[in-house]
Coordinates of C-alpha atoms in Angstrom, one line a residue:
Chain A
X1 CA -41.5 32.0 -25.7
X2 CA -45.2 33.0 -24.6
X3 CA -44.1 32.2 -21.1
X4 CA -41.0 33.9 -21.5
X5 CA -42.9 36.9 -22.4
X6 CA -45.3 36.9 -19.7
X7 CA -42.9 36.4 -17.3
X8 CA -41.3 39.7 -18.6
X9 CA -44.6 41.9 -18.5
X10 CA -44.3 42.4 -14.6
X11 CA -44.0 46.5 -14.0
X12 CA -40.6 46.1 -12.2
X13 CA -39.0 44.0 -14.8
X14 CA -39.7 46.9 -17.7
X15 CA -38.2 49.2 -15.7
X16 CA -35.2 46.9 -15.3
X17 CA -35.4 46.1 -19.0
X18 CA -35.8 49.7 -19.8
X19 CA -32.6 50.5 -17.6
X20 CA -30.9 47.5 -20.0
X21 CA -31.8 49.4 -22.7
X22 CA -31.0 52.7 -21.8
X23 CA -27.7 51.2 -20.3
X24 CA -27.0 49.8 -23.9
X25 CA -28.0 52.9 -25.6
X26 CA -25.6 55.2 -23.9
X27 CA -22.7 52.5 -24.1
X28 CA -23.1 52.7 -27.9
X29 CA -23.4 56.2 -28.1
X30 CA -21.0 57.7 -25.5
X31 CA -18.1 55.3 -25.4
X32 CA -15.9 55.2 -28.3
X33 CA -16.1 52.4 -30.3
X34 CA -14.5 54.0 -34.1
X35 CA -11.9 51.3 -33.2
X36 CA -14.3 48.4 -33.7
X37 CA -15.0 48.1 -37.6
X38 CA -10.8 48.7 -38.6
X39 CA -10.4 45.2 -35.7
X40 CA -13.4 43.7 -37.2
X41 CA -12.0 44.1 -40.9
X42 CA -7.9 43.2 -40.5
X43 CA -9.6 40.4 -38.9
X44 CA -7.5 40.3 -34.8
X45 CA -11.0 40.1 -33.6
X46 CA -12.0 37.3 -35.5
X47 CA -8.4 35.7 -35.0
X48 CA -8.9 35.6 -31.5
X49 CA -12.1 34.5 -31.5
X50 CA -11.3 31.4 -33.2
X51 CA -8.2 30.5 -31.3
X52 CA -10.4 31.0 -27.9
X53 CA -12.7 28.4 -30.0
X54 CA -10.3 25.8 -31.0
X55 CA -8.5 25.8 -28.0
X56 CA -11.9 25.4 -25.8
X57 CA -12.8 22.1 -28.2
X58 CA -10.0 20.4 -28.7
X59 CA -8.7 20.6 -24.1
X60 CA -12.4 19.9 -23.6
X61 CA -12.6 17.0 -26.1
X62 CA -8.7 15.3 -25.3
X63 CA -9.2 16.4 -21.7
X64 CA -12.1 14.2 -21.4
X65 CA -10.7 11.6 -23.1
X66 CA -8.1 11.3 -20.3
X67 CA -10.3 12.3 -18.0
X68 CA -12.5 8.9 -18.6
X69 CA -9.1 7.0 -18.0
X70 CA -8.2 9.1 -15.1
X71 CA -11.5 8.3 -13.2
X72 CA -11.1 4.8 -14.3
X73 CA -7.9 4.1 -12.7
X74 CA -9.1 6.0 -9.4
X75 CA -12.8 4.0 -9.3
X76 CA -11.2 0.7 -10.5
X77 CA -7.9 0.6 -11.2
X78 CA -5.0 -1.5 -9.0
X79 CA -2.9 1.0 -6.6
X80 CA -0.3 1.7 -8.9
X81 CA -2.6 3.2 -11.8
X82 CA -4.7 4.7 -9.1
X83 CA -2.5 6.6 -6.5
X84 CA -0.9 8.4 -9.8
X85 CA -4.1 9.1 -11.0
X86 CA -5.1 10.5 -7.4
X87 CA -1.7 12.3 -7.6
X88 CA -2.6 13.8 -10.9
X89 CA -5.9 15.2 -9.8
X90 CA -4.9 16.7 -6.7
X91 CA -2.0 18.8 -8.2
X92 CA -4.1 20.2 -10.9
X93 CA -6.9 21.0 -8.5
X94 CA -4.6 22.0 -6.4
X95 CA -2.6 24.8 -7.7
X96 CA -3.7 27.7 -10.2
X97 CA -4.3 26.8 -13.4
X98 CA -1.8 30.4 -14.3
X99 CA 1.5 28.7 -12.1
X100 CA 0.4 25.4 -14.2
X101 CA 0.9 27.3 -17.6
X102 CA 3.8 29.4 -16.7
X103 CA 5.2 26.3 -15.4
X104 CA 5.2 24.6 -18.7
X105 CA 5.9 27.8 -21.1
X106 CA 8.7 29.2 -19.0
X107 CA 10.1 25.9 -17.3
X108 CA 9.6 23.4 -19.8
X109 CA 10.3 26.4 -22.4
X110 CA 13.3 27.3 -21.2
X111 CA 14.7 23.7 -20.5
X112 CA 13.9 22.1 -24.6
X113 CA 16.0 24.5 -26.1
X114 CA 19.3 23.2 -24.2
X115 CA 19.4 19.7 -26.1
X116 CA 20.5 20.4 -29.4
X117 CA 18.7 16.5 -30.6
X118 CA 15.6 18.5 -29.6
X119 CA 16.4 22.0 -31.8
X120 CA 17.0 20.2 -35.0
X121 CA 13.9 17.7 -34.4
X122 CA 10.8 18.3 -36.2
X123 CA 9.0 19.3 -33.2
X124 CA 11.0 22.4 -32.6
X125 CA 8.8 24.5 -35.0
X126 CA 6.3 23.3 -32.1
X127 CA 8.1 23.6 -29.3
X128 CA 9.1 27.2 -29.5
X129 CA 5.8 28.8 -30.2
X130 CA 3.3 29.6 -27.4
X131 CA -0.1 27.8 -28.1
X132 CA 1.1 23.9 -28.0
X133 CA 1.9 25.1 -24.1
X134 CA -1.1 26.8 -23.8
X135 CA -3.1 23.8 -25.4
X136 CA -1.2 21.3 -23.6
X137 CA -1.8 23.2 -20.1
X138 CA -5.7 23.2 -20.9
X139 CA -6.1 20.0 -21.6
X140 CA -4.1 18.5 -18.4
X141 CA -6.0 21.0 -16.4
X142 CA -9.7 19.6 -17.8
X143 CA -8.6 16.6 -17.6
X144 CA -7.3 16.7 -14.2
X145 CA -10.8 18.6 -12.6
X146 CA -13.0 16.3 -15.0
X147 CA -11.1 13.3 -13.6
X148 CA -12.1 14.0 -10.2
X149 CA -16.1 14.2 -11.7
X150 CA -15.8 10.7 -13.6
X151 CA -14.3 8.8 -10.7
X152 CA -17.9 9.6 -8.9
X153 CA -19.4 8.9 -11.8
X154 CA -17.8 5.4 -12.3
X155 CA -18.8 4.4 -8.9
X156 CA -22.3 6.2 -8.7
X157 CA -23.2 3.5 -11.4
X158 CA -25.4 0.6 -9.7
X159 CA -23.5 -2.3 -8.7
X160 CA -26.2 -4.4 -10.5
X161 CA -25.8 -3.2 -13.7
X162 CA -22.1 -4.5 -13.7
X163 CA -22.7 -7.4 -11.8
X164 CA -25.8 -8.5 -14.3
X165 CA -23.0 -7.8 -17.5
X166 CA -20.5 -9.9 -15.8
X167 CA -23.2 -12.3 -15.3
X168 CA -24.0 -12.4 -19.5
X169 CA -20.3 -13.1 -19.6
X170 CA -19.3 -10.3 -21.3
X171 CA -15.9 -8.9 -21.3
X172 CA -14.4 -6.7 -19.1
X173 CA -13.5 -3.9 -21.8
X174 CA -17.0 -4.6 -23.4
X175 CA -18.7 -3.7 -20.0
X176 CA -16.7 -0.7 -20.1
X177 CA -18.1 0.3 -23.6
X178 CA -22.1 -0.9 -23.4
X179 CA -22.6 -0.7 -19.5
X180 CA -19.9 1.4 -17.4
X181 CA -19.0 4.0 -19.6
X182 CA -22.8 5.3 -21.0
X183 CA -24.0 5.2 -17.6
X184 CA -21.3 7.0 -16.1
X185 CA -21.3 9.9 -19.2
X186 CA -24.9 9.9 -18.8
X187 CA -24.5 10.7 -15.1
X188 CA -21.8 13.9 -15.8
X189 CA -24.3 15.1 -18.7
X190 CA -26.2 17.7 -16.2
X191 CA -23.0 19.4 -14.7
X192 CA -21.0 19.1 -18.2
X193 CA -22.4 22.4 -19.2
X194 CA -21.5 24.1 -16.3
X195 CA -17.7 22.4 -16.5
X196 CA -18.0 23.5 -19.7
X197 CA -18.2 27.4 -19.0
X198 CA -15.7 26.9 -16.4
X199 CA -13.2 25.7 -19.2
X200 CA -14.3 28.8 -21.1
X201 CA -13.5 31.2 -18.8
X202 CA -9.8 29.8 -17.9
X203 CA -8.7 30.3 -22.0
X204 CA -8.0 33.6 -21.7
X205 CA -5.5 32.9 -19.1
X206 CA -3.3 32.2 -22.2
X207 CA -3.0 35.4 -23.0
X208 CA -0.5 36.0 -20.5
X209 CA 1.9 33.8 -22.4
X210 CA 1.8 35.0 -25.6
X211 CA -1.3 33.4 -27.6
X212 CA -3.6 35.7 -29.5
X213 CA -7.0 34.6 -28.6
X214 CA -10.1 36.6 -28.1
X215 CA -8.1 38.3 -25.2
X216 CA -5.1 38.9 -26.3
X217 CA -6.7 40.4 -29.1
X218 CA -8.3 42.9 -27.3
X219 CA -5.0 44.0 -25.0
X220 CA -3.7 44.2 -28.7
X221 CA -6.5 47.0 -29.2
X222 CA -5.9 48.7 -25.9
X223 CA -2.2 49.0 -26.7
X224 CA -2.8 50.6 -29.7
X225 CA -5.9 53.1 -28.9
X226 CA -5.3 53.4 -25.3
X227 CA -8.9 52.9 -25.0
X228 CA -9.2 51.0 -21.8
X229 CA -13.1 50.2 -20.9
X230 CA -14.5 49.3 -24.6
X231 CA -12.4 46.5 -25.5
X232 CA -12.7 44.9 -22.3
X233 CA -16.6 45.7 -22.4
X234 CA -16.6 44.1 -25.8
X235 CA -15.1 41.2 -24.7
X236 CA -17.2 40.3 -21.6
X237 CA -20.2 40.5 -24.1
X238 CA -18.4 38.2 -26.3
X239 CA -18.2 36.1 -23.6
X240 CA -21.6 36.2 -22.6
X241 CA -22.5 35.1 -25.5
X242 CA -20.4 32.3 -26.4
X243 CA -21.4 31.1 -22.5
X244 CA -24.8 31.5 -23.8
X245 CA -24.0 29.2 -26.7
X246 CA -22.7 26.3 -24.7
X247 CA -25.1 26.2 -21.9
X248 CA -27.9 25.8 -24.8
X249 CA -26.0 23.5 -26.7
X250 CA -25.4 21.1 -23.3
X251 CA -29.7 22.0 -22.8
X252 CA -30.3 20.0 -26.3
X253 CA -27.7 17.6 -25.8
X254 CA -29.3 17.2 -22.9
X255 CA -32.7 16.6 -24.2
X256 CA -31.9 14.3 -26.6
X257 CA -30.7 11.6 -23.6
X258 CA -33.6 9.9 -22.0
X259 CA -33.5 9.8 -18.6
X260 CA -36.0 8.6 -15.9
X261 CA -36.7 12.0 -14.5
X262 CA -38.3 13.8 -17.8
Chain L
X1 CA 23.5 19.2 -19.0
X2 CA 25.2 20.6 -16.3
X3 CA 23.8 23.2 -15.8
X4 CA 20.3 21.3 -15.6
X5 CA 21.6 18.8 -12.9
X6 CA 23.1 21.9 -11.0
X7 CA 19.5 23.2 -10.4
X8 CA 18.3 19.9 -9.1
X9 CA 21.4 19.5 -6.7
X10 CA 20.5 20.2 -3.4
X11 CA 22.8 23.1 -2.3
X12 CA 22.0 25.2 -5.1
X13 CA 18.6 24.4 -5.2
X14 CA 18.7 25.6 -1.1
X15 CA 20.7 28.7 -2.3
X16 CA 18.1 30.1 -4.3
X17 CA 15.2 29.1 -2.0
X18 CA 17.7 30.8 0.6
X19 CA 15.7 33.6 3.1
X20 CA 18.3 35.8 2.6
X21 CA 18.8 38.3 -0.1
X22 CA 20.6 36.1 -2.6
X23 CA 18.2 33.1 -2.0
X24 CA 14.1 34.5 -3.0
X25 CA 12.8 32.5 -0.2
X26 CA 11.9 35.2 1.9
X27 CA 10.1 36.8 -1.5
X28 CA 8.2 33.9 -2.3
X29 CA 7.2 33.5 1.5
X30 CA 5.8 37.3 1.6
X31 CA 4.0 36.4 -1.6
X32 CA 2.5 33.8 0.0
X33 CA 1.6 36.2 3.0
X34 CA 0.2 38.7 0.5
X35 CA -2.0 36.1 -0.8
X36 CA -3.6 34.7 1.9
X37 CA -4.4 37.9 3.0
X38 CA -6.2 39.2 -0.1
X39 CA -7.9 35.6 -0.1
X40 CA -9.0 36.2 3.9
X41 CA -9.8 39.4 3.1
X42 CA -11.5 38.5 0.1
X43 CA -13.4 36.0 1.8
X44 CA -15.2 38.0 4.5
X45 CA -16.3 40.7 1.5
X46 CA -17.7 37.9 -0.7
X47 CA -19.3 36.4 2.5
X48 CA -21.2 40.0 3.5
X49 CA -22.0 40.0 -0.4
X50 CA -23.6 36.6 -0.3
X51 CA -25.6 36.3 3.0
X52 CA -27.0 39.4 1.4
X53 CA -27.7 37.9 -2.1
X54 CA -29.0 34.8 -0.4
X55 CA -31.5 36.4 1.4
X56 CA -32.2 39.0 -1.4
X57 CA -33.1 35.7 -3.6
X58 CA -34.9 34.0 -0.9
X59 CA -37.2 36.6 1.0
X60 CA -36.4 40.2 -1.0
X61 CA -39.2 41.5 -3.4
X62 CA -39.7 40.8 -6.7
X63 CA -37.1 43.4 -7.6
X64 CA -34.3 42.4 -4.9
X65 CA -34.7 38.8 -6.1
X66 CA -34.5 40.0 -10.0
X67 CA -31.1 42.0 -8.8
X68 CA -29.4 39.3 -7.2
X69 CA -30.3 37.1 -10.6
X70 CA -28.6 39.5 -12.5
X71 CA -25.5 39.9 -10.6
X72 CA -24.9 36.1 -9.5
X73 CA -25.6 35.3 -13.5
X74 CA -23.5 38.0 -14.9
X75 CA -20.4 37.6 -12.8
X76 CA -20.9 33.6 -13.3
X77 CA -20.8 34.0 -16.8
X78 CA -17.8 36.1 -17.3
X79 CA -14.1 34.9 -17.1
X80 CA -12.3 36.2 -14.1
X81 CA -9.9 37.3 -15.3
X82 CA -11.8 39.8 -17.6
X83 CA -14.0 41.1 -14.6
X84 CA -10.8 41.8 -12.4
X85 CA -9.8 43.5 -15.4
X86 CA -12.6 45.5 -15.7
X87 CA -13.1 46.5 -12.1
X88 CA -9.2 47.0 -11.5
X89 CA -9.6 50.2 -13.3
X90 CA -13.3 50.6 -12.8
X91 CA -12.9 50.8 -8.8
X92 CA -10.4 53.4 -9.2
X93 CA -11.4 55.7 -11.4
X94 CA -14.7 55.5 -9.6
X95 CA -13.4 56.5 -6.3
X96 CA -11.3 59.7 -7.6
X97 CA -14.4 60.9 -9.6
X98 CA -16.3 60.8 -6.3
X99 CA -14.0 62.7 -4.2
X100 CA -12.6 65.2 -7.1
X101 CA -16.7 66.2 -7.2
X102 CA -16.0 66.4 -3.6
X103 CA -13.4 68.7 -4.1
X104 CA -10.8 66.5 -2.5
X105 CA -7.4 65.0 -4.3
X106 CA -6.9 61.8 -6.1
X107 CA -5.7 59.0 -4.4
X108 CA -3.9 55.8 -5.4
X109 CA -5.8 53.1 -4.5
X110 CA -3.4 50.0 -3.1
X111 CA -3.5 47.2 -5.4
X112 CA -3.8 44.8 -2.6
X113 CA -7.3 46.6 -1.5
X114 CA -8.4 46.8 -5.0
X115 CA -7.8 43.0 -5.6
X116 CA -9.2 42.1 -2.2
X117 CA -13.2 44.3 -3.2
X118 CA -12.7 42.7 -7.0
X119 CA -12.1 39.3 -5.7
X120 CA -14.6 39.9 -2.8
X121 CA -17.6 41.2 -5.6
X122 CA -16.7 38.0 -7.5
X123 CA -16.9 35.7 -4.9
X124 CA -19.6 36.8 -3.7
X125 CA -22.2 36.0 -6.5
X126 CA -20.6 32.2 -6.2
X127 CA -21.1 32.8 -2.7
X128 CA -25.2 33.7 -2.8
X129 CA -25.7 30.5 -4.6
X130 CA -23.6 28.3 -1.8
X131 CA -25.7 29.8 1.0
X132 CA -29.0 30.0 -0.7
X133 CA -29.1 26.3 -1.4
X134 CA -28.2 25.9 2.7
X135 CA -30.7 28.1 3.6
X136 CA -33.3 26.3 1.7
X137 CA -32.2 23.1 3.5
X138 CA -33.3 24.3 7.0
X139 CA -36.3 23.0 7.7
X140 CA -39.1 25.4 7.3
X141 CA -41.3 24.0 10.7
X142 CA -37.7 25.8 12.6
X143 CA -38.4 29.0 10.9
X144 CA -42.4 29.2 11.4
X145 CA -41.4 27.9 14.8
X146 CA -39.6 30.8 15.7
X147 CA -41.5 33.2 13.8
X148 CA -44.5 31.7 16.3
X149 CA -42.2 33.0 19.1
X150 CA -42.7 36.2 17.4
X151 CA -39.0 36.4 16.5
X152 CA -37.8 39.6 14.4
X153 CA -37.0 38.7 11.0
X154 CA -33.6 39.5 12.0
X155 CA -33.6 37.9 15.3
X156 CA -34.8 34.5 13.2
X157 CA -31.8 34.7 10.7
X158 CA -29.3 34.8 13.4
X159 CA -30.5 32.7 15.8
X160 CA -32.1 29.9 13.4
X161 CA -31.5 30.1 10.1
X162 CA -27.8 30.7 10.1
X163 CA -27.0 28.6 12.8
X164 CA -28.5 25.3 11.2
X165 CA -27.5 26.3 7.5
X166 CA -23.5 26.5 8.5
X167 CA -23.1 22.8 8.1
X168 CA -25.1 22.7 5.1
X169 CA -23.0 25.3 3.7
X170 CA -19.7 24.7 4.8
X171 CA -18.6 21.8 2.2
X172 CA -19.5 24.4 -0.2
X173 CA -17.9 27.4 1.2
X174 CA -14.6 25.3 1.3
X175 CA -14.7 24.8 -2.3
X176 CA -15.2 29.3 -2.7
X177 CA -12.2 29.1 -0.2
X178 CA -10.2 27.1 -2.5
X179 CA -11.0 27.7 -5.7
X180 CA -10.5 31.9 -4.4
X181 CA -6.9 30.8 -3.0
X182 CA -6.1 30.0 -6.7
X183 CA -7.8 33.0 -8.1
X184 CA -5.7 35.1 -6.4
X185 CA -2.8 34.1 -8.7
X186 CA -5.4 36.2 -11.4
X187 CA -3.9 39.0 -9.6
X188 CA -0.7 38.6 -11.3
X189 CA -2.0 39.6 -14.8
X190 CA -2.2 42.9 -12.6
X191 CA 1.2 43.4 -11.5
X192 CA 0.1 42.4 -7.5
X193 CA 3.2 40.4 -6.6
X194 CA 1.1 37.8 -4.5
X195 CA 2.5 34.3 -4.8
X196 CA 2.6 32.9 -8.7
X197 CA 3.9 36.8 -9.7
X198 CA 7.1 36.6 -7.2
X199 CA 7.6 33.4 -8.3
X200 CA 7.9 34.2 -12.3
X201 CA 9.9 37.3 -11.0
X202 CA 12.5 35.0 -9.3
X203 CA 12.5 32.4 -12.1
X204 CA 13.2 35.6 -14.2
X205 CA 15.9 36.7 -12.4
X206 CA 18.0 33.4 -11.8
X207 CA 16.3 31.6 -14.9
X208 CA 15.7 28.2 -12.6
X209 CA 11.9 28.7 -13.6
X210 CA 10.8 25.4 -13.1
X211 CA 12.5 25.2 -9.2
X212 CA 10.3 28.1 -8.3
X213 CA 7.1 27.3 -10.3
X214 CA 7.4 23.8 -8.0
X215 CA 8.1 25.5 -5.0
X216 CA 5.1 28.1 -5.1
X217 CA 3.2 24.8 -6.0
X218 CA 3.8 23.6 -3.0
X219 CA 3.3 26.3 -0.9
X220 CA -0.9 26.3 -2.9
X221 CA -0.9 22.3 -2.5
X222 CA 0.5 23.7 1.3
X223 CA -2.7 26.1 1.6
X224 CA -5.1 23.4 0.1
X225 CA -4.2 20.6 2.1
X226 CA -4.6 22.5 5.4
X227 CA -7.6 24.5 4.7
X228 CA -9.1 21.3 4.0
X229 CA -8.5 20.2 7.4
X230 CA -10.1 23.2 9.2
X231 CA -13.1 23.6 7.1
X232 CA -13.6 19.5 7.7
X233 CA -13.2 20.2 11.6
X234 CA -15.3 23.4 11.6
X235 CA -18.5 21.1 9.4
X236 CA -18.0 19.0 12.5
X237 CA -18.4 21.2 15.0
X238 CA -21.5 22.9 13.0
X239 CA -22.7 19.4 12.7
X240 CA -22.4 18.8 16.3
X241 CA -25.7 17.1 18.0
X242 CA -27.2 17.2 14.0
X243 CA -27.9 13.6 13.1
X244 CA -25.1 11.8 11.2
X245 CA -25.2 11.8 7.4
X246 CA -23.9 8.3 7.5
X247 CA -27.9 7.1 9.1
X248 CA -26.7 5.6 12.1
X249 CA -25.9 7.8 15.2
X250 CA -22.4 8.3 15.8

């Protein structure tokens, strides 16, 4: 924090903080925000917020789970679980993420509701809201660009380390667990943040088919106040911060590995 | 049932993807057009924006170098979306306000140009961090060399320092050429019917959504594929007479 500090007390970085601060100033007392504390009380703003949240955790946490599988198959896996896997990542890399989700929520969307077995099915209530595409999308697309990442992984880890596990005779899907796997997670750790924030900033993509999250919420504003700039400003702080958030969360995470270098 | 089976048979499936009228092939083909050239056009701006950020972060004063921090970390930060957002109807309204104080009219803006500066300012910051970790990979004995010549700072960027930084840089710029080539379907969310817009507009309009999502697919997976090819033939040629990165010579 002392460093921090220091570093700051150079005579062009006042000014520049200064110009934040003046920057701030008249962004909170010439734009119009009377719309903010009605949002923050009916609770849209909040709404959104926490379906940005939700949808960030749980793609990021199933699409690493396949992701782990998906690098497997490509760094170790026979032809036929590998070429698909290849496949896989290609396409989603690819092609934009937004023809990916319109591609399920339109063309999947408009092909379920043909089979009557699937309209009287349980999964129905499911199938004809927005977010399960928009989930399902995210997660296929993490997994898909995280795949790629654990495939080097997988093979960046020694050849000795396996070789020595084989060598204690231990099983193949116990190397996986004690040897292959840590290493290979331990080897993503640096860029995960980064992937992370990457993830972040694709949610609001599925505002464009229908999902209230943080985004949404704020076209919701617009439409209603015509107020173009504030909501939008709002949002990209939001976003700022939450970014903020993860890339200090992945710093400790971080910390707490060892690793040779620190 | 039919009806599903009739969009995978292959003369209708040709029918809709038809150039003619009827078919929306020639559509989705000029959305295709239109976004390669916002994507090209894109490019060169984000390019300018970061040979200048690069050097602003490597050689500008302490001021410069705080500038270019701010800008590569605040557009990095942001979703894409939001920023083209923002500057869709920043742009704009900045441009009449200027020449209304001139005394002049408004004008409309064309999307296309608008997307293609937005795109450009966002690639860009990307862009500065690509180049700036090439540049540092030049040796530094070839820039106190030349500087020893008494070379022009200018005459030692464009003779040395570019030069020898392109085949650093160009596995990088590939991925900013790629990744922008699927940004520009963020262009949608605008209205600008470049590729992924035509092709909801046709699934709209004949309802066989999933044929055209594929199609347009295709065409990116088209764009990827290739582009891949030239940038690995143009890192060759700026590799040329550079020792391999194999070790042994070639």
């Amino acid at each position: 924090m002392k460093a921090l500090v220091r570093s700051m007390m150079v005579p062009h970085r006042i000014v520049l903080l200064l110009i934040g601060v003046a920057i701030f100033g008249w962004a909170i007392y010439a734009l119009d925000w009377s719309w903010l504390p009605e949002y923050i009380q009916n609770g849209l703003l909040l709404k959104g917020l926490w379906t940005t949240i939700y949808m960030l955790v749980i793609s990021w946490a199933v699409g690493l789970f396949l992701a782990i599988w998906l690098g497997l198959a490509q760094a170790a896996g026979p032809w036929y679980l590998a070429l698909p896997a290849k496949g896989f990542c290609s396409v989603i890399r690819g092609t934009p993420l937004l023809l990916q989700l319109w591609f399920f929520y339109y063309g999947l969307g408009s092909i379920f509701p043909h089979f009557p077995s699937i309209r009287e099915s349980w999964a129905w209530e499911y199938l004809r809201q927005a977010w399960p595409y928009a989930l399902f999308s995210l997660t296929l697309s993490f997994a898909g660009y995280e795949g790629e990442v654990m495939r080097g992984a997988f093979l960046g880890v020694p050849k000795g380390q396996l070789e020595a596990a084989r060598a204690y005779g231990m099983p193949r899907f116990t190397i996986l667990r004690r040897i292959w796997l840590p290493q290979a997670v331990r080897r993503v750790l640096p860029t995960m943040g980064g992937e992370t924030v990457l993830q972040l900033k694709s949610t609001p993509l599925i505002a464009t088919i229908t999902v209230l999250d943080l985004y949404q919420a704020s076209l919701q504003i617009r439409q209603d106040t015509y107020i173009i700039y504030e909501p939008l400003l709002l949002l990209a702080v939001i976003y700022l911060i939450v970014t903020g958030i993860i890339v200090a969360l992945f710093h400790l995470v971080e910390r707490q590995v060892p690793s040779k270098r620190s | 049932m039919n009806w599903l089976l009739g969009l995978f048979e292959p003369g209708h499936a040709l029918g809709l993807l038809a150039l003619d009228p009827p078919g929306w092939g020639g559509p989705l083909l000029e959305g295709l057009l239109h976004t390669l050239e916002v994507a090209a056009g894109a490019y060169i701006v984000g390019t300018l924006l970061g040979v200048l950020g690069a050097f602003g972060k490597l050689y500008g004063g302490p001021l410069v170098k705080d500038i270019a921090a701010i800008y590569t970390t605040a557009v990095r930060a942001i979703p894409e979306l939001i920023e083209i957002l923002i500057l869709y109807y920043l742009v704009p309204d900045m441009v009449n306000k200027v020449l209304l104080s001139l005394g002049r009219d408004r004008i409309d803006l064309p999307p296309m140009l608008v997307g293609t500066i937005v795109l450009g300012f966002v690639l860009g910051a990307y862009m500065t961090e690509v180049l700036r970790g090439a540049i540092l990979a030049v040796p530094h004995g070839q820039i106190e060399a030349g500087r020893a010549y008494g070379m022009t700072p200018l005459q030692i960027a464009w003779r040395i320092t570019l030069p020898q930084m392109l085949a650093n840089a160009l596995p990088g710029m590939a991925n900013l050429w790629l990744n922008l080539t699927k940004d520009t379907a963020l262009l949608a969310v605008i209205g600008f019917n470049e590729l992924t817009e035509t092709s909801l507009q046709a699934g709209g309009t004949t309802k066989a959504f999933m044929l055209f999502f594929t199609a347009a697919g295709v065409l990116y997976m088209l764009i990827s594929v290739l582009s891949g090819r030239l940038f690995a033939l143009a890192e060759r040629r700026a590799r040329r007479g550079q020792p391999s990165l194999r070790g042994g010579g070639v």
